[in-house]
PDB file of C-alpha atoms in Angstrom:
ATOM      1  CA  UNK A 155      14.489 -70.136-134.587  1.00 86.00           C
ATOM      2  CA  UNK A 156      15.640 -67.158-136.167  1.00 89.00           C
ATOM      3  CA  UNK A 157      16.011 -64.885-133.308  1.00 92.00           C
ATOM      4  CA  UNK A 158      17.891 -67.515-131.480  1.00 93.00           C
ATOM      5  CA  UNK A 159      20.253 -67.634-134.550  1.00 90.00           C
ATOM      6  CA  UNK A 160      20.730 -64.114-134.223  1.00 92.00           C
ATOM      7  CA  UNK A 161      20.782 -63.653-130.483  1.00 93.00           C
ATOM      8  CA  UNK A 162      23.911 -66.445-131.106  1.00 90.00           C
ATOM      9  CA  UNK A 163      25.750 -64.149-134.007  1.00 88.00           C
ATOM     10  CA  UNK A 164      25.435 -60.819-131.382  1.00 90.00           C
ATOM     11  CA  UNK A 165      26.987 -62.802-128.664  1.00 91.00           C
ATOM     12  CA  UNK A 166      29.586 -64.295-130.916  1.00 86.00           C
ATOM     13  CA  UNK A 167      30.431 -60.545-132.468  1.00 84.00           C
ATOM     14  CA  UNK A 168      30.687 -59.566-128.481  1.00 88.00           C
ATOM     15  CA  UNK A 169      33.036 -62.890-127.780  1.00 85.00           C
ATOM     16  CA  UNK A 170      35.094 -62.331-130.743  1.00 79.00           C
ATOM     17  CA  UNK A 171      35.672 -58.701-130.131  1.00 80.00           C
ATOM     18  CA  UNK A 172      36.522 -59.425-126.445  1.00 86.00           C
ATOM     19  CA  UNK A 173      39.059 -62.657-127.498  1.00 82.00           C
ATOM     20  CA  UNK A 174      36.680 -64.952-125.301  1.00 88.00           C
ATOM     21  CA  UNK A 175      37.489 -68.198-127.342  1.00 84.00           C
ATOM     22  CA  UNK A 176      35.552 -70.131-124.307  1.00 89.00           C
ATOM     23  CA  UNK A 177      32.655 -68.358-124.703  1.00 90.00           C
ATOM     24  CA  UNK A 178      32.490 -67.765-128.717  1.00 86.00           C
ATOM     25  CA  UNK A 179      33.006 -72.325-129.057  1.00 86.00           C
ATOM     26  CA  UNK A 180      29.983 -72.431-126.449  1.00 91.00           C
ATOM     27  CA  UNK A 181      28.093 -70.009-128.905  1.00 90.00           C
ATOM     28  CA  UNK A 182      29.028 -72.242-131.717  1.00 87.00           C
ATOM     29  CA  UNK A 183      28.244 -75.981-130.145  1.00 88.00           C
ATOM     30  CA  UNK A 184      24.601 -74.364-129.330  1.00 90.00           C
ATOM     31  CA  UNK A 185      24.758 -73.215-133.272  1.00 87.00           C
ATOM     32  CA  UNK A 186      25.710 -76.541-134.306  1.00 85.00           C
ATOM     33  CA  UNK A 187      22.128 -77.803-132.843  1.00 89.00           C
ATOM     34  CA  UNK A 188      20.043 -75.465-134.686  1.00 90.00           C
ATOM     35  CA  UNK A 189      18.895 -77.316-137.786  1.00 90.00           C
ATOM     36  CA  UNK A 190      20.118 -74.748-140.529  1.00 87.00           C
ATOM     37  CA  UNK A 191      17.965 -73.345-143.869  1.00 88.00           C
ATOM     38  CA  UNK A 192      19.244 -71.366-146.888  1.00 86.00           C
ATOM     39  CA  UNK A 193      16.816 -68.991-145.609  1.00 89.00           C
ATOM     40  CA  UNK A 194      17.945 -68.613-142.026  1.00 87.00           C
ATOM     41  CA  UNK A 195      21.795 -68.585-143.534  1.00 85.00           C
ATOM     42  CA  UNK A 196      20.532 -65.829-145.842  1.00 86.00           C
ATOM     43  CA  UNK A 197      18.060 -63.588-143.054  1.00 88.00           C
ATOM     44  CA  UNK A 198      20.459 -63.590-140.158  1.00 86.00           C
ATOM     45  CA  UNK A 199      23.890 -63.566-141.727  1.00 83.00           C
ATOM     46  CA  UNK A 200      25.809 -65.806-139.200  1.00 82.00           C
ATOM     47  CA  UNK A 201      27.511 -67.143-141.297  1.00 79.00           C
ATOM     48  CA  UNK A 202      29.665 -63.573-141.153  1.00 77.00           C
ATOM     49  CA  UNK A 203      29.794 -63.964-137.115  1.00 77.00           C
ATOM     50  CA  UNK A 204      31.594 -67.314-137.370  1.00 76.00           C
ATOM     51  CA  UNK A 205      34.546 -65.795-138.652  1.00 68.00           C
ATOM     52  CA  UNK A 206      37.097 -65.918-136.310  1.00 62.00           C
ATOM     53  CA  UNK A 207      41.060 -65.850-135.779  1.00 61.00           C
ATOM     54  CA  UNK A 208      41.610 -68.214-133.146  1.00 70.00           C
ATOM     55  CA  UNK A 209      42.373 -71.309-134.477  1.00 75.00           C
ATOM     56  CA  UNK A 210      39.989 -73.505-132.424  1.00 76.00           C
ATOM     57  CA  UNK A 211      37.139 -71.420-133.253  1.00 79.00           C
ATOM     58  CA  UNK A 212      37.970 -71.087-136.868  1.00 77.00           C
ATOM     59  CA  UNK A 213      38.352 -75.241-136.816  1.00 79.00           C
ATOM     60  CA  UNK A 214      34.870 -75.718-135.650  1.00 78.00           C
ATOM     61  CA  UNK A 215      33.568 -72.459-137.827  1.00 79.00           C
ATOM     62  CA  UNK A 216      34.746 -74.700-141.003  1.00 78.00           C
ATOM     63  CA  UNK A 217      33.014 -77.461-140.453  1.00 79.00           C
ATOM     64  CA  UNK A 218      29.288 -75.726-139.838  1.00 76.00           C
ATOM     65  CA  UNK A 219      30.076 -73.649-142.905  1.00 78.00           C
ATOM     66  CA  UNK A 220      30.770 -76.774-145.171  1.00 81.00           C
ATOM     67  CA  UNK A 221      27.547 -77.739-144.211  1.00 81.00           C
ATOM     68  CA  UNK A 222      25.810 -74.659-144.710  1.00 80.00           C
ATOM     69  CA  UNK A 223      27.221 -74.317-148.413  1.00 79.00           C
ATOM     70  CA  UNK A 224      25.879 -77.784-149.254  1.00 82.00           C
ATOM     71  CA  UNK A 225      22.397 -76.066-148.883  1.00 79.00           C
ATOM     72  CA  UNK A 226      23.550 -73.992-151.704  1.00 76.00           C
ATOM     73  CA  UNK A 227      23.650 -76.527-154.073  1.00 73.00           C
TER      74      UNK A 227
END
């Protein structure tokens, strides 16, 4: 699970730096069925690779990262 989680935040860095919105909400519909731990959250960082400027991306981003920070708590 967590190399797939991190294969997913290398090709999002990759579809971010080349603008490919297409590509980076694929990434992130594949991350939304990956059952998510503090400790995955915490080993692979992704959290940082969700990031994003378009506003589509950013929209979905949001919502995965509400959920994650519930695991905080």
């Amino acid at each position: 699970m967590e190399h797939e989680v991190v294969s997913i935040a290398k090709k999002m860095d990759k579809m971010v730096h080349k603008k490919n919105v297409a590509g980076a909400l694929d990434l992130l519909k594949k991350l939304k069925n990956i059952p998510m731990t503090l400790e995955l959250l915490q080993s692979t960082v992704i959290g940082m690779s969700v990031n994003n400027t378009d506003e589509e991306v950013t929209s979905l981003a949001k919502s995965f990262i509400k959920a994650w920070k519930k695991l905080l708590d």
